[in-house]
């Protein structure tokens, strides 16, 4: 029995000496192997991260700091990327607007800006909208139609009107009567002159601007009738004109001026047959208007008419 017990004790000691060192060795070797594996894995992941950083540095030469910019840097970078994209449409829109191919807003802005230099130069620097021009034409036409009707109803047949080429805006007016006590009336009787013929052209903005009036025949001297048949009367100028003046009133004032200025029918040989010209009349009228604007107009006393 004692022998058996000793054998069992020897067996246990043998197992402890033989198996336990292996077990401890394997356990330590396993720990070292796992540590080695972890070291290799960490080295691999570290190498992978290093490769990613190198690729990012190649794509963004700004440096490793740009790979993960802060809030300020990110906004600046996005703004820098958006700016070129915004500039291209703006430049395209500007070019399209310059070429007249812009959108509705561009065309509306162009319409508010008014006509281009070429259009303004072609129209003399003033371009009246179509609607306004049509309105002015209607006002002028209605006023002149009324004037014609009033003249046709005159009982004393003081004046008569003929349209030039059927144009409502170009009249030939015949002045049939002047003061019968004047030398001009005597000249008309002696020369068998039935009337004094005048031409009136009405501008687009009549009755707010005066008509241009000139004498056609006969050739007159004095009486405020100047070269070309131009008439020196303040009420025929923009400063002296009023929209309340009628053609009849203007003609009566002209008849009074002829008498007051001692107008006569020219009877000089050769000169009496020379006709007045519109071009000469316009040039003379412009000159006298400038002269009177500089030195003023002389208003006759009321007793002189």
Coordinates of C-alpha atoms in Angstrom, one line a residue:
X1 CA 0.0 0.0 0.0
X2 CA 2.7 2.4 0.8
X3 CA 4.4 1.4 -2.3
X4 CA 1.3 2.2 -4.3
X5 CA 1.0 5.5 -2.7
X6 CA 4.5 6.4 -3.5
X7 CA 4.0 5.4 -7.1
X8 CA 0.9 7.6 -7.3
X9 CA 2.8 10.5 -5.8
X10 CA 5.7 10.0 -8.2
X11 CA 3.3 9.9 -11.1
X12 CA 1.8 13.3 -10.0
X13 CA 5.2 14.8 -9.5
X14 CA 6.1 13.5 -13.0
X15 CA 3.0 15.0 -14.5
X16 CA 3.6 18.3 -12.8
X17 CA 7.2 18.4 -14.0
X18 CA 6.4 17.3 -17.5
X19 CA 2.9 18.8 -18.3
X20 CA 2.9 22.1 -16.4
X21 CA 6.0 23.6 -18.0
X22 CA 4.6 22.8 -21.4
X23 CA 1.3 24.4 -20.4
X24 CA 3.0 27.5 -19.0
X25 CA 5.2 27.6 -22.0
X26 CA 2.4 27.4 -24.4
X27 CA 0.4 30.0 -22.5
X28 CA 3.4 32.4 -22.6
X29 CA 4.0 31.6 -26.3
X30 CA 0.3 32.2 -27.1
X31 CA 0.5 35.6 -25.4
X32 CA 3.7 36.5 -27.3
X33 CA 2.1 35.3 -30.6
X34 CA -1.1 37.4 -30.0
X35 CA 1.1 40.4 -29.1
X36 CA 3.1 39.8 -32.2
X37 CA -0.1 39.6 -34.3
X38 CA -1.4 42.7 -32.8
X39 CA 1.9 44.4 -33.5
X40 CA 1.8 43.3 -37.1
X41 CA -1.9 44.4 -37.4
X42 CA -1.1 47.8 -36.0
X43 CA 1.9 48.2 -38.3
X44 CA -0.3 47.3 -41.3
X45 CA -3.1 49.8 -40.2
X46 CA -0.5 52.4 -39.6
X47 CA 1.0 51.9 -43.0
X48 CA -2.5 52.1 -44.6
X49 CA -3.2 55.3 -42.8
X50 CA 0.1 56.7 -43.9
X51 CA -0.6 55.8 -47.6
X52 CA -4.0 57.6 -47.4
X53 CA -2.4 60.7 -46.0
X54 CA 0.2 60.6 -48.8
X55 CA -2.6 60.3 -51.4
X56 CA -4.5 63.2 -49.9
X57 CA -1.4 65.3 -49.9
X58 CA -0.8 64.5 -53.6
X59 CA -4.5 65.5 -54.4
X60 CA -4.4 68.6 -52.2
X61 CA -0.9 70.1 -52.4
X62 CA -1.9 72.6 -49.7
X63 CA -0.5 70.3 -46.9
X64 CA -1.9 67.8 -44.4
X65 CA -3.7 70.6 -42.6
X66 CA -6.0 71.2 -45.6
X67 CA -7.1 67.5 -45.5
X68 CA -9.3 68.3 -42.4
X69 CA -9.9 72.0 -42.4
X70 CA -11.6 73.8 -39.6
X71 CA -14.9 75.6 -39.9
X72 CA -13.4 78.8 -41.2
X73 CA -11.2 77.1 -43.8
X74 CA -14.1 74.9 -45.0
X75 CA -16.3 77.9 -45.6
X76 CA -13.5 79.8 -47.4
X77 CA -12.8 76.9 -49.6
X78 CA -16.5 76.4 -50.5
X79 CA -16.8 80.1 -51.3
X80 CA -13.8 79.9 -53.5
X81 CA -15.3 77.0 -55.4
X82 CA -18.7 78.7 -55.7
X83 CA -17.3 82.0 -56.9
X84 CA -16.1 80.8 -60.3
X85 CA -19.4 79.0 -60.9
X86 CA -21.3 82.2 -60.1
X87 CA -19.1 84.4 -62.3
X88 CA -19.7 82.4 -65.4
X89 CA -23.6 82.8 -65.5
X90 CA -23.2 86.5 -64.6
X91 CA -20.8 87.0 -67.5
X92 CA -23.1 85.1 -69.8
X93 CA -26.1 87.1 -68.7
X94 CA -24.2 90.4 -69.2
X95 CA -23.2 89.3 -72.7
X96 CA -26.7 88.2 -73.6
X97 CA -28.1 91.5 -72.3
X98 CA -25.6 93.4 -74.5
X99 CA -26.6 91.4 -77.5
X100 CA -30.3 92.0 -76.8
X101 CA -31.0 88.3 -76.0
X102 CA -31.5 88.6 -72.2
X103 CA -34.3 87.2 -70.2
X104 CA -37.5 89.2 -69.4
X105 CA -35.9 91.0 -66.6
X106 CA -33.0 92.1 -68.8
X107 CA -35.4 93.3 -71.5
X108 CA -37.4 95.2 -69.0
X109 CA -34.2 96.8 -67.6
X110 CA -33.2 97.7 -71.1
X111 CA -36.6 99.2 -71.8
X112 CA -36.3 101.4 -68.7
X113 CA -32.8 102.4 -69.6
X114 CA -34.1 103.9 -72.9
X115 CA -32.8 103.7 -76.5
X116 CA -29.2 103.1 -77.3
X117 CA -26.9 105.9 -78.6
X118 CA -27.4 104.8 -82.2
X119 CA -31.2 105.0 -82.0
X120 CA -31.1 108.4 -80.2
X121 CA -28.7 109.7 -82.8
X122 CA -30.9 108.5 -85.7
X123 CA -33.9 110.2 -84.2
X124 CA -32.1 113.5 -83.4
X125 CA -31.8 112.7 -79.7
X126 CA -35.5 112.6 -78.9
X127 CA -37.6 109.4 -79.2
X128 CA -41.3 109.9 -78.3
X129 CA -43.1 106.7 -77.3
X130 CA -45.6 105.4 -79.8
X131 CA -48.6 105.8 -77.4
X132 CA -47.7 109.4 -76.6
X133 CA -47.1 110.3 -80.2
X134 CA -50.5 108.8 -81.1
X135 CA -52.1 110.9 -78.4
X136 CA -50.5 114.1 -79.6
X137 CA -51.7 113.3 -83.2
X138 CA -55.2 112.9 -81.9
X139 CA -55.2 116.1 -80.0
X140 CA -53.7 118.1 -82.9
X141 CA -56.3 116.6 -85.4
X142 CA -59.3 117.3 -83.2
X143 CA -58.1 120.9 -82.6
X144 CA -57.5 121.6 -86.3
X145 CA -60.9 120.1 -87.3
X146 CA -62.6 122.4 -84.9
X147 CA -60.5 125.3 -86.2
X148 CA -61.7 124.5 -89.8
X149 CA -65.3 124.4 -88.7
X150 CA -65.1 127.7 -86.9
X151 CA -63.4 129.4 -89.9
X152 CA -66.1 128.1 -92.3
X153 CA -68.8 129.7 -90.1
X154 CA -67.2 133.2 -90.2
X155 CA -69.8 135.6 -91.4
X156 CA -67.4 138.3 -92.7
X157 CA -65.3 135.9 -94.8
X158 CA -62.2 137.4 -93.2
X159 CA -60.1 134.3 -94.1
X160 CA -60.4 131.1 -96.0
X161 CA -58.4 127.9 -95.8
X162 CA -57.2 125.3 -98.4
X163 CA -55.4 122.1 -97.4
X164 CA -52.0 121.5 -99.0
X165 CA -52.0 118.1 -100.7
X166 CA -55.1 117.2 -98.5
X167 CA -52.9 117.4 -95.4
X168 CA -54.7 118.5 -92.2
X169 CA -51.4 119.8 -90.9
X170 CA -50.4 122.0 -93.8
X171 CA -52.7 125.0 -94.6
X172 CA -52.7 127.7 -97.2
X173 CA -54.7 130.6 -95.7
X174 CA -56.1 133.5 -97.7
X175 CA -56.4 136.8 -95.9
X176 CA -59.1 138.7 -97.8
X177 CA -59.4 141.8 -95.7
X178 CA -57.2 144.4 -94.0
X179 CA -58.0 147.8 -92.7
X180 CA -59.8 149.7 -95.5
X181 CA -58.2 153.0 -94.4
X182 CA -54.7 151.6 -94.8
X183 CA -52.3 152.1 -97.7
X184 CA -52.0 148.4 -98.0
X185 CA -55.7 148.1 -98.8
X186 CA -55.3 150.7 -101.5
X187 CA -52.3 148.8 -102.9
X188 CA -54.5 145.7 -103.1
X189 CA -57.2 147.5 -105.0
X190 CA -54.8 149.1 -107.4
X191 CA -53.0 145.8 -108.2
X192 CA -56.1 143.7 -108.2
X193 CA -54.8 141.6 -105.4
X194 CA -57.8 139.8 -103.9
X195 CA -56.0 138.3 -100.9
X196 CA -52.7 137.8 -99.2
X197 CA -51.7 134.2 -99.2
X198 CA -49.9 132.7 -96.2
X199 CA -48.8 129.1 -95.4
X200 CA -49.2 127.6 -91.9
X201 CA -47.6 124.3 -90.9
X202 CA -48.6 122.8 -87.5
X203 CA -46.0 120.9 -85.5
X204 CA -46.6 117.5 -83.8
X205 CA -47.3 119.1 -80.4
X206 CA -49.8 121.7 -81.6
X207 CA -51.7 123.5 -80.0
X208 CA -49.0 123.6 -77.3
X209 CA -46.4 124.9 -79.8
X210 CA -47.1 127.6 -82.4
X211 CA -47.5 127.0 -86.1
X212 CA -44.8 128.2 -88.5
X213 CA -46.4 131.0 -90.6
X214 CA -45.0 132.8 -93.6
X215 CA -46.2 135.0 -96.5
X216 CA -46.3 133.3 -99.9
X217 CA -47.7 136.2 -102.1
X218 CA -47.8 139.0 -103.0
X219 CA -44.3 140.1 -102.1
X220 CA -44.6 142.6 -99.3
X221 CA -42.4 145.3 -97.9
X222 CA -42.4 146.4 -94.3
X223 CA -45.3 145.5 -92.1
X224 CA -43.1 143.2 -90.0
X225 CA -42.7 140.9 -93.0
X226 CA -39.0 140.0 -93.5
X227 CA -36.9 138.0 -95.9
X228 CA -38.4 134.9 -97.3
X229 CA -41.8 136.0 -96.0
X230 CA -41.0 135.4 -92.4
X231 CA -43.2 137.3 -89.9
X232 CA -41.9 139.1 -86.9
X233 CA -44.6 138.4 -84.3
X234 CA -43.9 137.5 -80.7
X235 CA -47.0 135.3 -80.4
X236 CA -45.5 133.0 -83.2
X237 CA -42.6 132.1 -80.9
X238 CA -42.5 129.5 -78.2
X239 CA -42.2 132.1 -75.5
X240 CA -45.1 134.2 -76.8
X241 CA -47.4 131.4 -77.8
X242 CA -50.5 130.2 -75.9
X243 CA -52.5 127.1 -76.6
X244 CA -55.6 129.3 -76.3
X245 CA -54.8 131.1 -79.5
X246 CA -56.9 130.2 -82.5
X247 CA -55.9 130.5 -86.2
X248 CA -58.5 133.2 -86.7
X249 CA -57.1 135.2 -83.8
X250 CA -53.5 134.9 -85.1
X251 CA -54.6 136.0 -88.6
X252 CA -56.4 139.1 -87.2
X253 CA -53.3 140.0 -85.2
X254 CA -51.2 139.6 -88.4
X255 CA -53.6 141.9 -90.4
X256 CA -53.3 144.5 -87.6
X257 CA -49.4 144.2 -87.7
X258 CA -49.3 144.7 -91.4
X259 CA -51.2 148.0 -91.1
X260 CA -49.3 149.2 -88.1
X261 CA -46.0 148.4 -89.7
X262 CA -47.0 150.3 -92.9
X263 CA -46.8 147.2 -95.1
X264 CA -47.0 147.7 -98.8
X265 CA -47.1 145.5 -101.9
X266 CA -43.7 145.6 -103.6
X267 CA -44.0 147.2 -107.1
X268 CA -40.4 147.4 -108.0
X269 CA -39.5 146.0 -111.4
X270 CA -38.1 142.5 -111.1
X271 CA -38.2 142.3 -107.4
X272 CA -42.0 142.2 -107.2
X273 CA -42.0 138.9 -109.2
X274 CA -39.5 137.1 -107.0
X275 CA -41.2 134.5 -104.8
X276 CA -40.6 134.0 -101.1
X277 CA -38.8 130.7 -100.2
X278 CA -39.5 128.5 -97.2
X279 CA -35.8 127.9 -96.6
X280 CA -35.1 131.7 -96.4
X281 CA -38.1 132.3 -94.2
X282 CA -37.0 129.6 -91.7
X283 CA -33.5 131.0 -91.5
X284 CA -34.8 134.6 -91.0
X285 CA -37.3 133.5 -88.4
X286 CA -34.6 131.7 -86.3
X287 CA -32.4 134.7 -86.5
X288 CA -35.0 137.2 -85.3
X289 CA -36.1 134.9 -82.5
X290 CA -32.5 134.8 -81.2
X291 CA -32.3 138.6 -81.5
X292 CA -35.5 139.2 -79.6
X293 CA -34.6 136.7 -76.9
X294 CA -31.4 138.7 -76.3
X295 CA -32.9 142.2 -76.4
X296 CA -36.6 141.6 -75.6
X297 CA -39.8 142.3 -77.5
X298 CA -41.4 145.8 -77.7
X299 CA -45.0 145.7 -76.7
X300 CA -47.1 148.4 -78.4
X301 CA -49.5 150.5 -76.4
X302 CA -53.1 149.4 -76.2
X303 CA -54.2 152.5 -78.1
X304 CA -52.2 151.2 -81.1
X305 CA -54.1 147.9 -81.2

